[in-house]
Amino acid sequence: MRFRSKIVDVSCLNHFTRVINTITKLTKSCTFRLTADNLYFILTDKVANGGVSMWCELSQANFFDEYQMEGVSVDQNEIYLELMPENISRALKTAQNARAVKIKLTNKHCPCLTLAVELVSIYLPPIKTMKSVVERMKNLSNFIVIEANGNGEINLKIETDLVSVSTHFKDLGNPPWGVSAETSQNSTQQRDPDIMSEARVDIRKLLQFLAGQQVNPNKAICNIVHKRMVHFILLHEDASLQYFIPAIS
């Protein structure tokens, strides 16, 4: 089974979000059915026991710019998932000002939906943009993974059994270490710039730093010791601030 889709149009994303929020208020869990043309959110309880029924049908062409799915077989070209709509609603909260939202079917411990949000540049320093992103992610998990490489890319990721959300920052630059030119050159040659270093940290400690800083730095540096700690340095003309967040295994 395969499913991959993409929403680019802002009005379509807002409409889809409103539908999900409505469903969230009606039920804690439901069946999510995918076909080549439609999406369904279905709840069928036993009416004899006082249960309720819900049927929500969406035409995929009215919401998605890209939509690809393959069911169990050619004859049964459908996908069924049991899900909690609240998890989709919470993930979509990170999609405000999004350039695009990708939704796909992945298989981690079990089949689940993965949402990837591409944010529109809002012309703020990266550290303030990061604060805005983390504030939206804080209700999804107690932990966040920060990863970076030598190409000036930083990713923020929330990954649980039920929700997976990631935000990507690019072209941030890669300042040299405060060592000799020869040592720096050797270090650069030994490490592939595409390889990510990562650390899983307490999201509250990260947000405490991002929300509390008042320095308005000329430059912000993020260092990651792989699976050990995240180290932030805020540089100002007459002041500097360093902040360490230990990694959580």
PDB file of C-alpha atoms in Angstrom:
ATOM      1  CA  MET A   1       0.000   0.000   0.000  1.00  0.00           C
ATOM      2  CA  ARG A   2       1.215   3.478  -0.842  1.00  0.00           C
ATOM      3  CA  PHE A   3      -0.133   6.949  -0.276  1.00  0.00           C
ATOM      4  CA  ARG A   4       1.480  10.325  -0.934  1.00  0.00           C
ATOM      5  CA  SER A   5      -0.213  13.725  -1.288  1.00  0.00           C
ATOM      6  CA  LYS A   6       0.597  17.421  -1.242  1.00  0.00           C
ATOM      7  CA  ILE A   7      -1.440  20.543  -0.483  1.00  0.00           C
ATOM      8  CA  VAL A   8      -0.039  23.817  -1.832  1.00  0.00           C
ATOM      9  CA  ASP A   9      -3.033  26.145  -2.130  1.00  0.00           C
ATOM     10  CA  VAL A  10      -3.522  28.078   1.129  1.00  0.00           C
ATOM     11  CA  SER A  11      -7.320  28.154   0.912  1.00  0.00           C
ATOM     12  CA  CYS A  12      -7.395  24.380   0.369  1.00  0.00           C
ATOM     13  CA  LEU A  13      -5.101  23.852   3.361  1.00  0.00           C
ATOM     14  CA  ASN A  14      -7.266  26.094   5.560  1.00  0.00           C
ATOM     15  CA  HIS A  15     -10.416  24.289   4.418  1.00  0.00           C
ATOM     16  CA  PHE A  16      -8.871  20.873   5.059  1.00  0.00           C
ATOM     17  CA  THR A  17      -7.754  22.027   8.516  1.00  0.00           C
ATOM     18  CA  ARG A  18     -11.268  23.217   9.369  1.00  0.00           C
ATOM     19  CA  VAL A  19     -12.732  19.866   8.312  1.00  0.00           C
ATOM     20  CA  ILE A  20     -10.250  17.972  10.484  1.00  0.00           C
ATOM     21  CA  ASN A  21     -10.922  20.273  13.444  1.00  0.00           C
ATOM     22  CA  THR A  22     -14.652  19.655  13.078  1.00  0.00           C
ATOM     23  CA  ILE A  23     -14.170  15.883  12.999  1.00  0.00           C
ATOM     24  CA  THR A  24     -11.914  16.129  16.061  1.00  0.00           C
ATOM     25  CA  LYS A  25     -14.790  17.638  18.039  1.00  0.00           C
ATOM     26  CA  LEU A  26     -17.132  14.816  16.994  1.00  0.00           C
ATOM     27  CA  THR A  27     -15.043  11.739  17.714  1.00  0.00           C
ATOM     28  CA  LYS A  28     -11.816  10.591  19.347  1.00  0.00           C
ATOM     29  CA  SER A  29     -11.146   7.918  16.734  1.00  0.00           C
ATOM     30  CA  CYS A  30     -12.494   6.904  13.350  1.00  0.00           C
ATOM     31  CA  THR A  31     -11.765   4.921  10.215  1.00  0.00           C
ATOM     32  CA  PHE A  32      -9.828   6.746   7.510  1.00  0.00           C
ATOM     33  CA  ARG A  33     -10.582   5.344   4.054  1.00  0.00           C
ATOM     34  CA  LEU A  34      -8.599   6.301   0.957  1.00  0.00           C
ATOM     35  CA  THR A  35      -9.640   5.672  -2.636  1.00  0.00           C
ATOM     36  CA  ALA A  36      -8.312   7.003  -5.927  1.00  0.00           C
ATOM     37  CA  ASP A  37     -10.846   9.841  -5.943  1.00  0.00           C
ATOM     38  CA  ASN A  38     -11.997  10.410  -2.375  1.00  0.00           C
ATOM     39  CA  LEU A  39     -11.060  10.457   1.293  1.00  0.00           C
ATOM     40  CA  TYR A  40     -13.500   9.323   3.983  1.00  0.00           C
ATOM     41  CA  PHE A  41     -13.661   9.741   7.752  1.00  0.00           C
ATOM     42  CA  ILE A  42     -16.133   7.165   9.081  1.00  0.00           C
ATOM     43  CA  LEU A  43     -17.500   6.437  12.539  1.00  0.00           C
ATOM     44  CA  THR A  44     -20.126   3.747  13.065  1.00  0.00           C
ATOM     45  CA  ASP A  45     -21.220   2.955  16.618  1.00  0.00           C
ATOM     46  CA  LYS A  46     -24.068   0.661  17.600  1.00  0.00           C
ATOM     47  CA  VAL A  47     -27.139   2.867  17.541  1.00  0.00           C
ATOM     48  CA  ALA A  48     -28.953   0.403  19.808  1.00  0.00           C
ATOM     49  CA  ASN A  49     -26.459   1.225  22.553  1.00  0.00           C
ATOM     50  CA  GLY A  50     -26.825   4.972  22.105  1.00  0.00           C
ATOM     51  CA  GLY A  51     -23.938   5.282  19.655  1.00  0.00           C
ATOM     52  CA  VAL A  52     -23.638   7.807  16.854  1.00  0.00           C
ATOM     53  CA  SER A  53     -22.578   7.570  13.232  1.00  0.00           C
ATOM     54  CA  MET A  54     -20.474   9.972  11.173  1.00  0.00           C
ATOM     55  CA  TRP A  55     -19.643  10.002   7.476  1.00  0.00           C
ATOM     56  CA  CYS A  56     -17.369  12.647   5.987  1.00  0.00           C
ATOM     57  CA  GLU A  57     -16.481  12.426   2.292  1.00  0.00           C
ATOM     58  CA  LEU A  58     -13.885  14.662   0.630  1.00  0.00           C
ATOM     59  CA  SER A  59     -13.049  14.809  -3.054  1.00  0.00           C
ATOM     60  CA  GLN A  60      -9.255  14.671  -3.219  1.00  0.00           C
ATOM     61  CA  ALA A  61      -9.204  16.890  -6.338  1.00  0.00           C
ATOM     62  CA  ASN A  62     -10.701  19.763  -4.303  1.00  0.00           C
ATOM     63  CA  PHE A  63      -7.897  19.740  -1.740  1.00  0.00           C
ATOM     64  CA  PHE A  64      -4.687  18.188  -3.062  1.00  0.00           C
ATOM     65  CA  ASP A  65      -2.304  19.426  -5.738  1.00  0.00           C
ATOM     66  CA  GLU A  66      -0.659  16.014  -5.805  1.00  0.00           C
ATOM     67  CA  TYR A  67      -2.361  12.751  -4.875  1.00  0.00           C
ATOM     68  CA  GLN A  68      -1.026   9.227  -5.390  1.00  0.00           C
ATOM     69  CA  MET A  69      -2.293   6.065  -3.782  1.00  0.00           C
ATOM     70  CA  GLU A  70      -2.071   2.324  -4.323  1.00  0.00           C
ATOM     71  CA  GLY A  71      -4.347   0.005  -2.398  1.00  0.00           C
ATOM     72  CA  VAL A  72      -3.971  -3.624  -1.412  1.00  0.00           C
ATOM     73  CA  SER A  73      -4.466  -4.754  -5.010  1.00  0.00           C
ATOM     74  CA  VAL A  74      -5.775  -3.582  -8.381  1.00  0.00           C
ATOM     75  CA  ASP A  75      -9.184  -5.016  -7.569  1.00  0.00           C
ATOM     76  CA  GLN A  76      -9.204  -3.572  -4.035  1.00  0.00           C
ATOM     77  CA  ASN A  77      -7.580  -0.224  -4.650  1.00  0.00           C
ATOM     78  CA  GLU A  78      -8.383   1.193  -1.206  1.00  0.00           C
ATOM     79  CA  ILE A  79      -6.567   1.874   2.066  1.00  0.00           C
ATOM     80  CA  TYR A  80      -8.141   1.738   5.536  1.00  0.00           C
ATOM     81  CA  LEU A  81      -6.581   3.149   8.704  1.00  0.00           C
ATOM     82  CA  GLU A  82      -7.828   3.575  12.251  1.00  0.00           C
ATOM     83  CA  LEU A  83      -6.713   6.979  13.491  1.00  0.00           C
ATOM     84  CA  MET A  84      -7.279   9.730  16.031  1.00  0.00           C
ATOM     85  CA  PRO A  85      -8.220  12.916  14.135  1.00  0.00           C
ATOM     86  CA  GLU A  86      -6.910  15.016  17.017  1.00  0.00           C
ATOM     87  CA  ASN A  87      -3.371  13.966  16.107  1.00  0.00           C
ATOM     88  CA  ILE A  88      -3.837  15.281  12.563  1.00  0.00           C
ATOM     89  CA  SER A  89      -5.369  18.474  13.958  1.00  0.00           C
ATOM     90  CA  ARG A  90      -2.425  19.024  16.285  1.00  0.00           C
ATOM     91  CA  ALA A  91       0.061  18.394  13.487  1.00  0.00           C
ATOM     92  CA  LEU A  92      -1.734  20.863  11.191  1.00  0.00           C
ATOM     93  CA  LYS A  93      -1.307  23.587  13.804  1.00  0.00           C
ATOM     94  CA  THR A  94       2.335  23.704  12.752  1.00  0.00           C
ATOM     95  CA  ALA A  95       1.258  24.424   9.166  1.00  0.00           C
ATOM     96  CA  GLN A  96       0.300  28.072   9.615  1.00  0.00           C
ATOM     97  CA  ASN A  97       2.064  30.172   6.949  1.00  0.00           C
ATOM     98  CA  ALA A  98       3.014  26.922   5.212  1.00  0.00           C
ATOM     99  CA  ARG A  99       4.258  26.866   1.639  1.00  0.00           C
ATOM    100  CA  ALA A 100       3.105  23.251   1.327  1.00  0.00           C
ATOM    101  CA  VAL A 101       1.998  20.292   3.422  1.00  0.00           C
ATOM    102  CA  LYS A 102       2.879  16.727   2.423  1.00  0.00           C
ATOM    103  CA  ILE A 103       0.905  13.801   3.836  1.00  0.00           C
ATOM    104  CA  LYS A 104       2.098  10.267   3.222  1.00  0.00           C
ATOM    105  CA  LEU A 105       1.646   6.755   4.527  1.00  0.00           C
ATOM    106  CA  THR A 106       4.665   5.385   6.372  1.00  0.00           C
ATOM    107  CA  ASN A 107       5.287   2.199   8.287  1.00  0.00           C
ATOM    108  CA  LYS A 108       7.167   2.609  11.546  1.00  0.00           C
ATOM    109  CA  HIS A 109       5.915   0.390  14.354  1.00  0.00           C
ATOM    110  CA  CYS A 110       2.637   0.288  12.451  1.00  0.00           C
ATOM    111  CA  PRO A 111       1.130   2.030   9.383  1.00  0.00           C
ATOM    112  CA  CYS A 112       0.645   5.732  10.103  1.00  0.00           C
ATOM    113  CA  LEU A 113       0.287   9.107   8.416  1.00  0.00           C
ATOM    114  CA  THR A 114       3.309  11.405   8.281  1.00  0.00           C
ATOM    115  CA  LEU A 115       2.930  15.162   7.780  1.00  0.00           C
ATOM    116  CA  ALA A 116       5.814  17.283   6.455  1.00  0.00           C
ATOM    117  CA  VAL A 117       5.355  21.062   6.559  1.00  0.00           C
ATOM    118  CA  GLU A 118       7.317  23.450   4.331  1.00  0.00           C
ATOM    119  CA  LEU A 119       7.106  26.940   5.791  1.00  0.00           C
ATOM    120  CA  VAL A 120       6.975  30.188   3.850  1.00  0.00           C
ATOM    121  CA  SER A 121       9.876  32.538   4.564  1.00  0.00           C
ATOM    122  CA  ILE A 122       8.562  35.260   6.872  1.00  0.00           C
ATOM    123  CA  TYR A 123      11.774  37.316   6.751  1.00  0.00           C
ATOM    124  CA  LEU A 124      12.724  36.896  10.383  1.00  0.00           C
ATOM    125  CA  PRO A 125      16.128  35.886  11.769  1.00  0.00           C
ATOM    126  CA  PRO A 126      16.322  32.080  11.872  1.00  0.00           C
ATOM    127  CA  ILE A 127      16.288  31.966  15.686  1.00  0.00           C
ATOM    128  CA  LYS A 128      12.961  33.844  15.823  1.00  0.00           C
ATOM    129  CA  THR A 129      11.522  31.636  13.096  1.00  0.00           C
ATOM    130  CA  MET A 130      12.709  28.612  15.092  1.00  0.00           C
ATOM    131  CA  LYS A 131      10.907  29.944  18.177  1.00  0.00           C
ATOM    132  CA  SER A 132       7.670  30.229  16.210  1.00  0.00           C
ATOM    133  CA  VAL A 133       8.022  26.654  14.932  1.00  0.00           C
ATOM    134  CA  VAL A 134       8.834  25.148  18.343  1.00  0.00           C
ATOM    135  CA  GLU A 135       5.871  26.926  19.934  1.00  0.00           C
ATOM    136  CA  ARG A 136       3.585  25.147  17.440  1.00  0.00           C
ATOM    137  CA  MET A 137       5.262  21.802  18.084  1.00  0.00           C
ATOM    138  CA  LYS A 138       5.217  21.907  21.896  1.00  0.00           C
ATOM    139  CA  ASN A 139       1.802  20.246  22.207  1.00  0.00           C
ATOM    140  CA  LEU A 140       2.778  17.297  20.024  1.00  0.00           C
ATOM    141  CA  SER A 141       5.509  15.806  22.210  1.00  0.00           C
ATOM    142  CA  ASN A 142       7.716  16.463  25.234  1.00  0.00           C
ATOM    143  CA  PHE A 143      10.812  15.924  23.095  1.00  0.00           C
ATOM    144  CA  ILE A 144      12.200  17.333  19.863  1.00  0.00           C
ATOM    145  CA  VAL A 145      15.084  16.185  17.663  1.00  0.00           C
ATOM    146  CA  ILE A 146      17.463  18.861  16.373  1.00  0.00           C
ATOM    147  CA  GLU A 147      19.762  17.802  13.562  1.00  0.00           C
ATOM    148  CA  ALA A 148      22.240  19.739  11.429  1.00  0.00           C
ATOM    149  CA  ASN A 149      24.981  19.189   8.869  1.00  0.00           C
ATOM    150  CA  GLY A 150      27.910  21.018   7.331  1.00  0.00           C
ATOM    151  CA  ASN A 151      25.801  22.447   4.499  1.00  0.00           C
ATOM    152  CA  GLY A 152      23.976  24.911   6.729  1.00  0.00           C
ATOM    153  CA  GLU A 153      20.845  22.777   7.130  1.00  0.00           C
ATOM    154  CA  ILE A 154      18.970  22.376  10.414  1.00  0.00           C
ATOM    155  CA  ASN A 155      15.908  20.180  10.902  1.00  0.00           C
ATOM    156  CA  LEU A 156      13.475  20.145  13.808  1.00  0.00           C
ATOM    157  CA  LYS A 157      11.553  16.882  14.133  1.00  0.00           C
ATOM    158  CA  ILE A 158       8.803  15.487  16.312  1.00  0.00           C
ATOM    159  CA  GLU A 159       8.492  11.729  15.987  1.00  0.00           C
ATOM    160  CA  THR A 160       6.106   9.582  18.019  1.00  0.00           C
ATOM    161  CA  ASP A 161       4.175   6.403  17.284  1.00  0.00           C
ATOM    162  CA  LEU A 162       1.199   8.574  16.318  1.00  0.00           C
ATOM    163  CA  VAL A 163       2.644  11.824  14.948  1.00  0.00           C
ATOM    164  CA  SER A 164       5.641  12.749  12.812  1.00  0.00           C
ATOM    165  CA  VAL A 165       6.319  16.430  11.990  1.00  0.00           C
ATOM    166  CA  SER A 166       9.498  17.981  10.603  1.00  0.00           C
ATOM    167  CA  THR A 167      10.592  21.537   9.773  1.00  0.00           C
ATOM    168  CA  HIS A 168      13.645  22.264   7.616  1.00  0.00           C
ATOM    169  CA  PHE A 169      15.947  25.309   7.608  1.00  0.00           C
ATOM    170  CA  LYS A 170      18.375  25.709   4.707  1.00  0.00           C
ATOM    171  CA  ASP A 171      21.233  28.009   3.653  1.00  0.00           C
ATOM    172  CA  LEU A 172      22.045  29.030   7.226  1.00  0.00           C
ATOM    173  CA  GLY A 173      25.796  29.042   6.737  1.00  0.00           C
ATOM    174  CA  ASN A 174      28.497  27.001   8.438  1.00  0.00           C
ATOM    175  CA  PRO A 175      30.949  29.170  10.407  1.00  0.00           C
ATOM    176  CA  PRO A 176      34.473  27.804  10.973  1.00  0.00           C
ATOM    177  CA  TRP A 177      35.532  26.572  14.404  1.00  0.00           C
ATOM    178  CA  GLY A 178      37.765  28.766  16.501  1.00  0.00           C
ATOM    179  CA  VAL A 179      40.891  26.787  15.650  1.00  0.00           C
ATOM    180  CA  SER A 180      43.789  27.130  13.307  1.00  0.00           C
ATOM    181  CA  ALA A 181      43.121  27.181   9.572  1.00  0.00           C
ATOM    182  CA  GLU A 182      45.037  23.922   9.105  1.00  0.00           C
ATOM    183  CA  THR A 183      43.048  22.085  11.793  1.00  0.00           C
ATOM    184  CA  SER A 184      39.763  23.478  10.478  1.00  0.00           C
ATOM    185  CA  GLN A 185      40.631  22.394   6.939  1.00  0.00           C
ATOM    186  CA  ASN A 186      41.540  18.869   8.068  1.00  0.00           C
ATOM    187  CA  SER A 187      38.321  18.603  10.089  1.00  0.00           C
ATOM    188  CA  THR A 188      36.259  19.738   7.112  1.00  0.00           C
ATOM    189  CA  GLN A 189      37.955  17.234   4.808  1.00  0.00           C
ATOM    190  CA  GLN A 190      37.343  14.353   7.240  1.00  0.00           C
ATOM    191  CA  ARG A 191      33.614  14.958   7.678  1.00  0.00           C
ATOM    192  CA  ASP A 192      31.013  14.604   4.933  1.00  0.00           C
ATOM    193  CA  PRO A 193      29.003  17.879   4.935  1.00  0.00           C
ATOM    194  CA  ASP A 194      25.815  15.935   4.170  1.00  0.00           C
ATOM    195  CA  ILE A 195      25.998  13.815   7.326  1.00  0.00           C
ATOM    196  CA  MET A 196      23.586  14.961  10.027  1.00  0.00           C
ATOM    197  CA  SER A 197      24.466  15.268  13.697  1.00  0.00           C
ATOM    198  CA  GLU A 198      21.438  15.093  15.955  1.00  0.00           C
ATOM    199  CA  ALA A 199      20.314  15.381  19.551  1.00  0.00           C
ATOM    200  CA  ARG A 200      16.933  14.628  21.140  1.00  0.00           C
ATOM    201  CA  VAL A 201      16.184  17.248  23.789  1.00  0.00           C
ATOM    202  CA  ASP A 202      13.439  18.399  26.136  1.00  0.00           C
ATOM    203  CA  ILE A 203      11.239  20.692  24.051  1.00  0.00           C
ATOM    204  CA  ARG A 204      10.430  22.855  27.103  1.00  0.00           C
ATOM    205  CA  LYS A 205      14.116  23.617  27.696  1.00  0.00           C
ATOM    206  CA  LEU A 206      14.571  24.555  24.044  1.00  0.00           C
ATOM    207  CA  LEU A 207      11.510  26.797  24.096  1.00  0.00           C
ATOM    208  CA  GLN A 208      12.644  28.362  27.364  1.00  0.00           C
ATOM    209  CA  PHE A 209      15.837  29.475  25.646  1.00  0.00           C
ATOM    210  CA  LEU A 210      14.193  30.613  22.415  1.00  0.00           C
ATOM    211  CA  ALA A 211      11.378  32.493  24.168  1.00  0.00           C
ATOM    212  CA  GLY A 212      13.571  34.028  26.865  1.00  0.00           C
ATOM    213  CA  GLN A 213      16.465  35.460  24.869  1.00  0.00           C
ATOM    214  CA  GLN A 214      16.410  39.265  24.700  1.00  0.00           C
ATOM    215  CA  VAL A 215      19.917  39.835  23.348  1.00  0.00           C
ATOM    216  CA  ASN A 216      18.878  40.382  19.693  1.00  0.00           C
ATOM    217  CA  PRO A 217      22.187  38.900  18.554  1.00  0.00           C
ATOM    218  CA  ASN A 218      24.136  39.828  15.460  1.00  0.00           C
ATOM    219  CA  LYS A 219      24.814  36.119  14.971  1.00  0.00           C
ATOM    220  CA  ALA A 220      23.372  32.906  16.432  1.00  0.00           C
ATOM    221  CA  ILE A 221      25.371  29.668  16.288  1.00  0.00           C
ATOM    222  CA  CYS A 222      24.077  26.177  16.943  1.00  0.00           C
ATOM    223  CA  ASN A 223      26.554  23.386  17.693  1.00  0.00           C
ATOM    224  CA  ILE A 224      25.438  19.771  18.080  1.00  0.00           C
ATOM    225  CA  VAL A 225      27.468  17.062  19.770  1.00  0.00           C
ATOM    226  CA  HIS A 226      25.910  13.951  18.255  1.00  0.00           C
ATOM    227  CA  LYS A 227      23.404  12.412  20.689  1.00  0.00           C
ATOM    228  CA  ARG A 228      25.007  14.288  23.600  1.00  0.00           C
ATOM    229  CA  MET A 229      24.020  17.968  23.611  1.00  0.00           C
ATOM    230  CA  VAL A 230      22.937  21.084  21.742  1.00  0.00           C
ATOM    231  CA  HIS A 231      25.014  24.220  22.281  1.00  0.00           C
ATOM    232  CA  PHE A 232      23.734  27.671  21.315  1.00  0.00           C
ATOM    233  CA  ILE A 233      25.910  30.782  21.123  1.00  0.00           C
ATOM    234  CA  LEU A 234      24.377  34.252  20.750  1.00  0.00           C
ATOM    235  CA  LEU A 235      26.911  36.883  19.705  1.00  0.00           C
ATOM    236  CA  HIS A 236      26.359  40.626  20.152  1.00  0.00           C
ATOM    237  CA  GLU A 237      28.730  43.539  19.727  1.00  0.00           C
ATOM    238  CA  ASP A 238      29.373  43.789  23.467  1.00  0.00           C
ATOM    239  CA  ALA A 239      27.899  40.579  24.886  1.00  0.00           C
ATOM    240  CA  SER A 240      27.637  36.852  24.277  1.00  0.00           C
ATOM    241  CA  LEU A 241      25.371  34.178  25.687  1.00  0.00           C
ATOM    242  CA  GLN A 242      25.899  30.410  25.639  1.00  0.00           C
ATOM    243  CA  TYR A 243      23.219  27.839  26.409  1.00  0.00           C
ATOM    244  CA  PHE A 244      23.623  24.065  26.693  1.00  0.00           C
ATOM    245  CA  ILE A 245      20.794  21.533  26.426  1.00  0.00           C
ATOM    246  CA  PRO A 246      21.701  17.904  27.230  1.00  0.00           C
ATOM    247  CA  ALA A 247      20.440  15.172  24.919  1.00  0.00           C
ATOM    248  CA  ILE A 248      17.942  12.585  26.079  1.00  0.00           C
ATOM    249  CA  SER A 249      18.399   9.002  24.946  1.00  0.00           C
TER     250      SER A 249
END
